[in-house]
């Protein structure tokens, strides 16, 4: 831990070196986050900004805050972001079309509001407040200091925010949840159902799709002994989509058989 | 003197040398553990394992490393090149960083200086290890995404879901340790275990940590991110040559890192086994390093043992186990531990503490027996009876009367 007893408002040598090294990098990364095309790249750059913020916190003796920033934001929140973005695929880039109408003015209003909030907060912290410094605030240990503030002075705000977050999480779950019209059949139920049918033709399972010398894929029907294609050998999904290749061209012709 | 005070007096060259030694020890241990794993698994499967290169095949891992380095380095056309190269780098750098806060020895004589083999002592050291582990997952997830093909993507998705869920259980299991030791620093937690190991006092936490550390490192039976039967190689399918070697290295360094953390938090760290405390002074304090590595390698042996014994879990069962068993159980356990802790700090009368313990045990037994009964009822309801047998032979339907008659 960098723990140098300095006057408030001054910076030690190593800390300023760290700042001048990381600050341009994090500013570049946050600009890049807005400008790069692929969603995963901007998520990565955002993760980098979060990590460098955490390093700044640690350099300023807010050790607990810095580590928690990495655990919670970089480790959990960004990972969930990535989880969703990854499903978009490696080649896709964002389309610039507006899907929801009126999104742009709302976004601009929110951005201005948030910017105003940030400026007023930073302004208040810089001009209007006597600074105490972390050494005094950390007198009983960084984690203890935060815990004391959180559970005494700011306990109401803390509880309100946590209630808000829980409501948001529940809301997301309710919105995303869809009622299943029937319960999922397990392997066991399917097996029982096969034997319960009056016709036991498919009891041992459906025939596999076509395997030929020239083609070997799930979209070619297998051939029955009489040379007819067997439609039950193809997945119902492929049939519905019409993604089926004719199996007749892989059949042996009469002449070939005679040879 | 505590480890934290010892370390804070280190001059720069000692810190640099310590960093180098820890890095070299990790790499050496990885190479040896690859050999060890192959030999132990071979013995469990009635084979000999690698025994050609060097005495007992000791140099096998080294030769494999050279072989990997000499292979062709492929980058798939569909891959995202920058991220594809970045992923193994993230994976490898983060896995070494966890060792910075692990105390390997107690007070030792280091080239004339009195210090401890621990690079730095953070007041939130254990949280730091968790943070590093959560950054390390990026390596796996990005490798899966950037490869631009299906199997790695599925492997990466699985692993991210897996690590997030098991990190919650792991973090919760550590809370009891923090409450009991009154600190989040690794060296202070070791010092707090002077009388009793945490593995004894906080046995449920130890159990949860031990399970979730296997999930966290993507090892059998929880190696769903690289399940070769389903996903070819999982997230590293498209990797070859040195990039693959880096993933290989980080997997084994990770195993050693979580084992080292388990040793530190639950098995008394570098302290000797109970009753052998006199050995801690041997070799100018360096003998504690031997104790530390004995414990770590014991964990490593369990990792190999699990791999040799258990089949892989199905993915949904694995996630259910994490969210519906481990996390609720550890939440309840934390409540019990913190209540007991407050009681002992307030010096409550003894009968109150005993009454609390008994009521918790009573509730536990009540809940488990109720759930057992409902399970048994479900099973009884699901039994199929009176199936008319067709005239031709069919396989026996489970739970039918015929099966019960045949036994």
XYZ file of C-alpha atoms in Angstrom:
666
model
C 0.000 0.000 0.000
C 1.257 3.445 -0.846
C 0.930 5.160 2.485
C 2.832 8.407 2.570
C 1.799 11.068 5.030
C 1.440 14.053 2.731
C -0.364 17.336 2.893
C -3.829 17.260 1.457
C -3.892 18.238 -2.191
C -0.336 17.161 -3.027
C 0.716 13.962 -4.727
C 3.731 11.768 -4.141
C 6.156 10.932 -6.949
C 5.097 7.343 -7.671
C 1.436 8.252 -7.548
C 1.782 11.065 -10.044
C 3.786 8.820 -12.383
C 1.005 6.267 -12.116
C -1.566 8.957 -12.818
C 0.177 10.354 -15.896
C 0.635 6.811 -17.211
C -2.894 5.549 -16.642
C -5.013 8.664 -17.056
C -4.351 9.157 -20.800
C -4.825 5.426 -21.342
C -8.187 5.403 -19.601
C -9.354 8.534 -21.415
C -8.328 6.965 -24.736
C -10.116 3.752 -23.763
C -13.313 5.566 -22.864
C -13.233 7.481 -26.154
C -12.554 4.226 -27.967
C -15.489 2.662 -26.185
C -17.782 5.128 -27.931
C -16.069 4.953 -31.299
C -15.279 1.280 -31.978
C -17.736 -0.660 -34.095
C -17.946 -4.034 -32.388
C -19.951 -4.216 -29.173
C -17.530 -6.651 -27.532
C -14.580 -4.333 -28.194
C -16.313 -1.435 -26.502
C -17.266 -3.683 -23.586
C -13.594 -4.628 -23.254
C -12.497 -1.006 -23.331
C -15.096 -0.204 -20.665
C -13.688 -3.028 -18.543
C -10.241 -1.489 -18.928
C -11.564 1.919 -17.824
C -13.048 0.268 -14.737
C -9.792 -1.506 -13.903
C -7.764 1.692 -14.252
C -10.254 3.537 -12.029
C -9.793 0.771 -9.476
C -6.020 1.253 -9.676
C -6.500 4.982 -9.010
C -8.633 4.200 -5.971
C -5.973 1.832 -4.663
C -3.206 4.384 -5.234
C -5.223 6.865 -3.183
C -5.460 4.463 -0.223
C -9.053 3.444 -0.920
C -7.925 -0.175 -1.109
C -11.247 -1.800 -0.297
C -13.139 0.368 -2.769
C -10.659 -0.415 -5.546
C -10.800 -4.159 -5.041
C -14.580 -4.180 -4.769
C -14.762 -2.116 -7.957
C -12.881 -4.890 -9.767
C -14.857 -7.733 -8.176
C -18.282 -6.222 -8.727
C -17.998 -4.166 -11.896
C -15.245 -5.806 -13.896
C -15.859 -9.302 -12.595
C -19.620 -9.574 -12.414
C -21.408 -6.746 -14.217
C -19.148 -6.515 -17.267
C -19.032 -10.284 -17.484
C -22.823 -10.418 -17.709
C -22.669 -7.719 -20.390
C -20.149 -9.779 -22.332
C -22.291 -12.854 -21.826
C -25.125 -11.196 -23.710
C -22.940 -9.486 -26.327
C -21.228 -12.758 -27.157
C -24.519 -14.223 -28.281
C -24.625 -11.550 -30.981
C -21.756 -13.259 -32.796
C -18.249 -12.321 -33.874
C -18.972 -10.677 -37.238
C -21.966 -8.498 -36.500
C -21.550 -4.782 -36.010
C -24.270 -2.517 -34.646
C -26.871 -1.231 -37.029
C -27.475 2.506 -36.912
C -31.198 2.248 -37.508
C -33.494 3.391 -34.756
C -35.698 0.521 -33.670
C -37.610 2.290 -30.937
C -38.996 5.693 -31.855
C -38.033 8.696 -29.764
C -35.010 6.943 -28.281
C -32.609 9.631 -29.426
C -34.171 12.648 -27.627
C -34.585 10.563 -24.457
C -30.941 9.492 -24.620
C -29.759 13.061 -25.160
C -31.852 14.335 -22.233
C -30.544 11.580 -19.971
C -26.959 12.281 -21.032
C -27.287 16.008 -20.328
C -28.911 15.301 -16.980
C -26.223 12.833 -15.991
C -23.454 15.179 -17.119
C -24.979 18.011 -15.067
C -25.162 15.750 -12.050
C -21.506 14.747 -12.435
C -20.332 18.339 -12.896
C -22.264 19.574 -9.868
C -20.944 16.706 -7.725
C -17.334 17.199 -8.741
C -17.734 20.955 -8.371
C -19.102 20.599 -4.876
C -16.315 18.244 -3.892
C -13.637 20.520 -5.367
C -14.700 24.048 -4.447
C -17.093 23.968 -1.580
C -15.780 21.343 0.811
C -12.816 21.244 3.114
C -10.892 18.106 2.140
C -9.957 15.742 4.940
C -7.833 13.284 3.019
C -7.855 9.542 3.057
C -5.368 9.120 5.855
C -7.818 10.583 8.354
C -10.809 8.861 6.788
C -8.946 5.554 6.881
C -8.017 5.882 10.537
C -9.885 2.701 11.505
C -9.075 0.841 8.280
C -10.555 1.446 4.835
C -13.213 -1.298 5.013
C -14.248 -0.219 8.520
C -14.482 3.418 7.448
C -16.768 2.586 4.533
C -18.859 0.232 6.674
C -19.292 2.910 9.327
C -20.449 5.508 6.796
C -22.688 3.061 4.979
C -24.476 1.685 8.007
C -24.822 4.857 10.070
C -24.930 8.099 8.126
C -26.048 6.790 4.746
C -28.032 3.766 5.865
C -31.315 5.110 4.455
C -29.843 5.907 1.032
C -28.136 2.509 1.053
C -31.376 0.672 1.778
C -33.292 2.699 -0.819
C -30.717 1.916 -3.492
C -30.708 -1.779 -2.636
C -34.518 -1.888 -2.723
C -34.403 -0.178 -6.114
C -31.881 -2.690 -7.436
C -33.871 -5.657 -6.170
C -37.026 -4.231 -7.760
C -35.187 -3.787 -11.043
C -33.860 -7.350 -10.908
C -37.320 -8.742 -10.134
C -38.840 -6.618 -12.878
C -36.326 -7.904 -15.406
C -37.066 -11.457 -14.356
C -40.837 -10.963 -14.677
C -40.466 -9.320 -18.093
C -38.125 -11.985 -19.404
C -40.028 -14.921 -17.966
C -42.529 -16.607 -20.217
C -45.038 -19.168 -19.070
C -44.403 -22.544 -20.626
C -47.527 -23.963 -22.238
C -46.519 -27.492 -21.260
C -43.872 -28.975 -19.027
C -40.639 -30.040 -20.645
C -40.464 -33.721 -21.478
C -37.421 -35.412 -20.024
C -35.580 -38.266 -21.691
C -37.415 -40.671 -19.426
C -40.893 -39.374 -20.307
C -40.113 -39.502 -24.010
C -38.909 -43.061 -23.696
C -42.078 -44.089 -21.861
C -44.227 -42.273 -24.415
C -42.572 -44.200 -27.268
C -43.572 -47.520 -25.725
C -47.072 -46.395 -24.802
C -47.976 -45.796 -28.456
C -50.204 -48.317 -30.182
C -47.676 -48.583 -32.992
C -44.289 -49.755 -31.751
C -42.519 -49.064 -35.044
C -40.426 -46.225 -33.642
C -39.855 -47.730 -30.209
C -36.156 -48.289 -30.865
C -35.682 -44.713 -32.069
C -36.032 -43.021 -35.456
C -33.707 -43.908 -38.326
C -30.591 -41.780 -38.700
C -30.141 -39.369 -41.648
C -28.342 -40.226 -44.829
C -24.749 -41.363 -44.899
C -23.477 -41.793 -48.458
C -20.120 -42.051 -50.104
C -20.446 -38.575 -51.603
C -22.421 -36.824 -48.900
C -22.739 -37.242 -45.186
C -25.061 -34.779 -43.488
C -28.169 -34.416 -41.358
C -30.103 -32.746 -44.179
C -30.191 -35.781 -46.492
C -32.901 -38.357 -45.787
C -31.903 -41.982 -45.360
C -33.110 -44.491 -47.934
C -35.548 -47.238 -47.156
C -34.876 -50.758 -48.508
C -37.175 -50.074 -51.452
C -35.155 -47.013 -52.452
C -37.647 -44.446 -51.166
C -36.335 -41.630 -48.921
C -37.375 -41.963 -45.266
C -38.771 -38.588 -44.110
C -38.679 -39.620 -40.449
C -34.869 -39.694 -40.596
C -34.722 -35.870 -40.792
C -35.272 -33.505 -37.905
C -38.718 -31.899 -37.887
C -37.088 -28.474 -37.696
C -35.189 -28.988 -40.956
C -38.343 -30.296 -42.626
C -40.333 -27.261 -41.560
C -37.616 -24.956 -42.860
C -37.385 -26.886 -46.093
C -33.638 -27.376 -45.641
C -33.580 -30.828 -47.147
C -31.358 -32.107 -49.931
C -32.807 -34.660 -52.299
C -31.318 -38.037 -51.558
C -32.060 -39.402 -55.026
C -28.832 -38.065 -56.555
C -26.781 -40.085 -54.081
C -28.572 -43.328 -54.925
C -26.825 -45.887 -57.024
C -28.257 -46.003 -60.511
C -29.123 -49.287 -62.153
C -26.003 -49.294 -64.367
C -23.644 -48.590 -61.497
C -25.135 -51.449 -59.534
C -24.589 -53.835 -62.421
C -20.937 -52.889 -62.724
C 6.503 -9.463 14.567
C 3.636 -9.944 12.158
C 4.177 -10.640 8.489
C 2.810 -7.223 7.505
C 5.417 -5.414 9.615
C 8.215 -7.662 8.334
C 7.314 -7.060 4.701
C 6.969 -3.311 5.042
C 10.680 -3.093 5.951
C 11.871 -4.847 2.781
C 14.310 -2.946 0.567
C 13.560 -2.849 -3.173
C 15.952 -5.595 -4.247
C 14.387 -8.093 -1.849
C 10.923 -7.336 -3.228
C 12.173 -7.833 -6.796
C 13.967 -11.051 -5.884
C 10.905 -12.383 -4.072
C 8.716 -11.657 -7.085
C 11.154 -13.529 -9.300
C 11.336 -16.498 -6.926
C 7.541 -16.751 -6.645
C 7.171 -16.600 -10.447
C 9.857 -19.232 -10.985
C 8.370 -21.460 -8.283
C 4.951 -21.250 -9.970
C 6.311 -22.222 -13.367
C 8.398 -25.058 -11.906
C 5.457 -26.311 -9.849
C 3.225 -26.258 -12.929
C 5.659 -28.332 -14.946
C 6.041 -30.816 -12.118
C 2.301 -30.938 -11.435
C 1.538 -31.823 -15.055
C 3.913 -34.748 -14.693
C 2.472 -35.589 -11.264
C -1.081 -35.534 -12.518
C -0.332 -37.844 -15.417
C 1.508 -40.288 -13.162
C -1.176 -40.310 -10.469
C -4.066 -40.659 -12.924
C -2.133 -43.442 -14.671
C -1.681 -45.263 -11.384
C -5.411 -44.920 -10.663
C -6.173 -46.413 -14.072
C -3.648 -49.280 -13.750
C -1.186 -47.793 -16.248
C 2.384 -46.584 -15.841
C 2.038 -43.066 -17.241
C 4.957 -41.144 -18.763
C 8.174 -42.974 -17.874
C 10.508 -42.551 -20.882
C 12.042 -39.078 -20.718
C 14.383 -38.763 -17.770
C 14.161 -40.682 -14.517
C 10.494 -41.684 -13.881
C 9.581 -39.570 -16.915
C 10.294 -36.436 -14.886
C 11.263 -34.402 -17.957
C 8.118 -35.332 -19.901
C 6.338 -32.016 -19.256
C 9.424 -30.077 -20.344
C 9.589 -32.016 -23.602
C 5.871 -31.496 -24.159
C 6.414 -27.780 -23.690
C 9.132 -27.745 -26.348
C 6.886 -29.746 -28.660
C 4.020 -27.259 -28.174
C 6.322 -24.315 -28.859
C 7.528 -25.833 -32.119
C 4.029 -26.429 -33.483
C 2.439 -24.175 -36.076
C 0.640 -21.171 -34.642
C -2.739 -20.878 -36.338
C -5.173 -17.994 -36.218
C -8.536 -18.856 -37.796
C -9.834 -16.623 -40.578
C -13.068 -15.877 -38.723
C -11.223 -14.951 -35.543
C -11.056 -11.473 -34.093
C -7.259 -11.200 -34.226
C -6.564 -8.702 -31.434
C -8.834 -10.359 -28.901
C -7.676 -13.804 -30.006
C -4.089 -12.931 -29.057
C -5.094 -10.944 -25.973
C -7.109 -13.763 -24.373
C -4.254 -16.163 -23.439
C -2.200 -13.194 -22.236
C -4.957 -12.093 -19.821
C -5.420 -15.659 -18.646
C -1.733 -16.173 -17.863
C -0.861 -12.829 -16.303
C -3.810 -12.860 -13.903
C -3.227 -16.385 -12.660
C 0.272 -15.480 -11.436
C -0.900 -12.297 -9.713
C -2.876 -14.134 -7.038
C 0.372 -15.402 -5.474
C 1.423 -11.887 -4.478
C -0.622 -11.955 -1.267
C -0.181 -15.604 -0.264
C 2.183 -15.979 2.721
C 4.477 -18.881 1.801
C 6.550 -18.861 4.995
C 6.657 -17.268 8.408
C 9.650 -15.235 9.600
C 12.721 -16.309 7.601
C 16.326 -15.271 7.160
C 16.608 -13.985 3.581
C 20.269 -13.217 2.700
C 20.803 -11.672 6.126
C 17.458 -9.833 6.237
C 14.600 -10.966 8.418
C 11.513 -11.072 6.262
C 8.639 -13.335 5.206
C 8.093 -14.988 1.826
C 5.095 -12.920 0.893
C 5.273 -10.267 -1.788
C 2.801 -7.843 -0.263
C 0.288 -7.827 2.550
C -2.968 -6.110 1.674
C -5.599 -5.465 4.319
C -8.129 -6.945 1.888
C -5.793 -9.623 0.494
C -8.408 -12.351 0.055
C -10.743 -10.020 -1.826
C -7.791 -9.163 -4.049
C -7.439 -12.840 -4.967
C -11.155 -12.980 -5.808
C -10.825 -9.843 -7.934
C -7.880 -11.285 -9.835
C -9.759 -14.535 -10.384
C -12.731 -12.642 -11.791
C -10.488 -10.788 -14.244
C -8.898 -14.110 -15.210
C -12.245 -15.374 -16.490
C -12.031 -12.740 -19.218
C -9.250 -14.815 -20.773
C -11.498 -17.837 -21.152
C -14.588 -15.922 -22.239
C -12.735 -13.804 -24.790
C -10.929 -16.857 -26.143
C -14.305 -18.484 -26.696
C -15.811 -15.458 -28.364
C -12.881 -14.399 -30.519
C -12.313 -17.821 -32.078
C -15.314 -17.214 -34.317
C -16.661 -20.750 -34.203
C -19.413 -22.534 -32.364
C -17.725 -24.900 -29.928
C -15.402 -22.312 -28.397
C -18.305 -19.865 -28.090
C -20.390 -22.418 -26.217
C -17.407 -23.250 -24.028
C -16.814 -19.582 -23.271
C -20.483 -18.995 -22.411
C -20.590 -22.015 -20.167
C -17.433 -21.033 -18.391
C -18.558 -17.463 -17.754
C -21.874 -18.633 -16.297
C -20.061 -21.270 -14.281
C -17.408 -19.027 -12.832
C -19.858 -16.259 -11.932
C -22.147 -18.697 -10.103
C -19.389 -20.483 -8.259
C -17.625 -17.262 -7.365
C -20.733 -16.242 -5.440
C -20.628 -19.464 -3.429
C -16.875 -19.089 -2.947
C -17.199 -15.493 -1.750
C -19.941 -16.465 0.685
C -17.854 -19.317 2.090
C -15.063 -16.814 2.764
C -17.371 -14.464 4.697
C -17.478 -16.864 7.635
C -13.664 -16.895 7.681
C -13.575 -13.078 7.692
C -16.092 -12.917 10.537
C -14.213 -15.469 12.580
C -10.705 -14.084 12.014
C -11.800 -10.456 12.171
C -9.646 -9.635 9.136
C -9.462 -9.953 5.371
C -5.669 -10.030 5.221
C -4.113 -13.403 4.408
C -1.314 -13.187 6.958
C -3.698 -12.213 9.770
C -6.041 -15.060 8.890
C -3.076 -17.454 9.153
C -2.154 -15.932 12.510
C -5.756 -16.297 13.729
C -5.556 -20.048 13.117
C -2.808 -20.531 15.655
C -4.906 -22.694 17.975
C -7.407 -24.319 15.663
C -7.503 -24.549 11.885
C -10.471 -22.898 10.238
C -11.145 -26.174 8.438
C -12.126 -27.624 11.829
C -14.054 -24.698 13.287
C -15.741 -23.632 10.048
C -16.035 -27.044 8.431
C -19.118 -26.185 6.290
C -17.299 -23.150 4.860
C -14.307 -25.313 4.064
C -16.544 -27.803 2.292
C -18.233 -25.097 0.213
C -14.899 -23.517 -0.667
C -13.434 -26.883 -1.642
C -16.358 -27.602 -3.973
C -16.487 -24.153 -5.510
C -12.735 -24.017 -6.087
C -13.065 -27.031 -8.383
C -15.884 -25.241 -10.211
C -13.854 -22.051 -10.379
C -10.823 -23.704 -11.995
C -12.871 -25.575 -14.633
C -11.592 -28.945 -13.489
C -13.250 -32.357 -13.574
C -16.006 -33.110 -12.597
C -16.924 -29.476 -13.312
C -14.934 -29.024 -16.548
C -17.978 -28.237 -18.660
C -16.238 -25.378 -20.453
C -13.927 -27.852 -22.172
C -16.059 -30.975 -22.168
C -14.374 -32.937 -24.925
C -17.385 -35.213 -25.424
C -19.665 -32.271 -26.208
C -17.527 -29.294 -27.212
C -14.326 -30.821 -28.690
C -11.918 -28.686 -26.627
C -14.293 -25.956 -25.454
C -12.930 -22.436 -25.349
C -9.425 -23.405 -26.549
C -10.473 -25.526 -29.534
C -8.982 -23.093 -32.062
C -5.767 -22.430 -30.155
C -2.480 -24.058 -31.026
C 1.213 -23.820 -30.253
C 2.355 -21.369 -27.557
C -1.047 -19.731 -27.173
C -2.490 -23.089 -26.188
C 0.512 -23.653 -23.919
C -0.345 -20.410 -22.113
C -3.889 -21.645 -21.421
C -2.463 -24.954 -20.268
C -0.044 -23.156 -17.965
C -2.717 -20.882 -16.524
C -5.044 -23.787 -15.780
C -2.393 -25.468 -13.646
C -1.190 -22.252 -12.009
C -4.834 -21.564 -11.149
C -5.149 -24.952 -9.480
C -2.058 -24.247 -7.400
C -3.357 -20.735 -6.608
C -6.772 -21.847 -5.307
C -5.058 -24.659 -3.377
C -2.669 -22.133 -1.849
C -5.585 -19.895 -0.887
C -7.417 -22.868 0.642
C -4.279 -23.751 2.603
C -3.946 -20.183 3.821
C -7.581 -19.723 4.789
C -8.490 -23.121 6.166
C -5.448 -25.301 6.857
C -3.330 -22.938 8.925
C -1.153 -21.690 6.039
C 2.559 -22.213 6.533
C 2.177 -23.474 10.105
C 3.199 -27.042 10.890
C 0.718 -29.822 11.514
C -0.579 -29.833 15.103
C 1.999 -31.246 17.515
C 4.961 -30.586 15.172
C 5.367 -26.895 15.977
C 9.071 -27.328 16.818
C 9.817 -27.952 13.109
C 8.882 -24.369 12.241
C 12.254 -23.097 13.488
C 14.307 -25.490 11.333
C 16.521 -24.091 8.518
C 16.075 -20.559 9.850
C 12.299 -20.666 9.405
C 12.459 -21.995 5.830
C 10.976 -25.319 6.900
C 7.560 -23.615 7.008
C 7.799 -23.490 3.212
C 7.907 -27.292 3.224
C 4.754 -27.447 5.332
C 3.040 -24.976 3.047
C 3.827 -26.981 -0.058
C 2.864 -30.285 1.581
C -0.611 -28.867 2.192
C -0.881 -27.345 -1.288
C 0.192 -30.576 -2.945
C -2.328 -32.491 -0.822
C -5.029 -30.289 -2.376
C -3.531 -30.873 -5.801
C -3.689 -34.618 -5.199
C -7.404 -34.280 -4.393
C -7.893 -32.403 -7.679
C -6.268 -35.282 -9.568
C -8.178 -37.831 -7.524
C -11.478 -36.170 -8.437
C -10.510 -36.213 -12.094
C -9.627 -39.895 -11.902
C -12.827 -40.856 -10.090
C -15.860 -38.756 -10.977
C -17.731 -38.457 -14.274
C -18.565 -35.001 -15.606
C -21.783 -33.396 -14.374
C -24.592 -32.458 -16.688
C -24.667 -28.691 -17.197
C -28.129 -27.992 -15.721
C -27.430 -30.221 -12.708
C -24.208 -28.339 -12.153
C -25.867 -24.912 -12.222
C -28.710 -26.141 -10.020
C -26.220 -27.442 -7.507
C -24.473 -24.081 -7.374
C -27.519 -21.853 -7.074
C -29.999 -24.049 -5.211
C -27.709 -25.934 -2.839
C -24.391 -24.184 -2.245
C -25.548 -20.552 -2.133
C -28.623 -20.936 0.157
C -26.673 -23.254 2.420
C -23.768 -20.846 2.769
C -26.141 -17.921 3.393
C -27.753 -19.816 6.270
C -24.340 -20.825 7.574
C -23.132 -17.196 7.570
C -26.170 -16.212 9.664
C -25.313 -18.925 12.194
C -21.635 -17.980 12.352
C -22.299 -14.259 12.739
C -24.899 -14.868 15.465
C -22.433 -17.050 17.373
C -19.712 -14.475 16.880
C -21.844 -11.646 18.276
C -22.899 -13.884 21.177
C -19.313 -14.672 22.111
C -18.282 -11.015 21.781
C -21.126 -9.848 24.012
C -20.271 -12.685 26.438
C -23.759 -14.145 26.409
C -24.508 -16.815 29.010
C -23.355 -20.243 27.958
C -26.795 -21.846 28.062
C -28.049 -19.311 25.496
C -25.267 -20.246 23.076
C -25.917 -23.960 23.542
C -29.669 -23.404 23.139
C -28.994 -21.509 19.897
C -26.797 -24.306 18.533
C -29.395 -26.909 19.414
C -32.240 -24.961 17.846
C -30.215 -24.506 14.623
C -29.485 -28.239 14.540
C -33.155 -28.967 15.206
C -34.299 -26.694 12.378
C -31.723 -28.238 10.030
C -32.887 -31.774 10.801
C -36.535 -30.713 10.483
C -36.042 -29.076 7.090
C -33.979 -31.909 5.638
C -36.366 -34.625 6.834
C -39.342 -32.711 5.419
C -37.660 -32.348 2.042
C -36.706 -36.047 2.112
C -40.312 -36.971 2.800
C -41.615 -34.829 -0.057
C -39.035 -36.359 -2.372
C -40.072 -39.867 -1.360
C -43.727 -38.939 -1.942
C -42.910 -37.577 -5.388
C -41.087 -40.773 -6.244
C -44.008 -42.899 -5.058
C -46.447 -40.808 -7.123
C -44.381 -41.126 -10.248
C -44.416 -44.932 -10.147
C -46.167 -46.525 -13.057
C -48.279 -49.505 -12.237
C -50.415 -51.959 -14.201
C -48.923 -51.768 -17.655
C -50.403 -54.223 -20.042
C -47.558 -56.219 -21.453
C -47.534 -56.631 -25.242
C -47.109 -60.112 -26.665
C -43.583 -59.526 -27.936
C -40.538 -58.911 -25.771
C -39.904 -55.264 -24.885
C -37.328 -53.716 -22.558
C -38.493 -53.484 -18.964
C -39.968 -50.099 -18.108
C -38.400 -48.839 -14.876
C -40.654 -48.878 -11.796
C -43.241 -51.118 -13.475
C -44.653 -54.129 -11.684
C -42.667 -56.545 -13.826
C -39.400 -54.954 -12.804
C -40.341 -55.055 -9.164
C -41.256 -58.724 -9.474
C -37.953 -59.507 -11.148
C -36.143 -57.517 -8.506
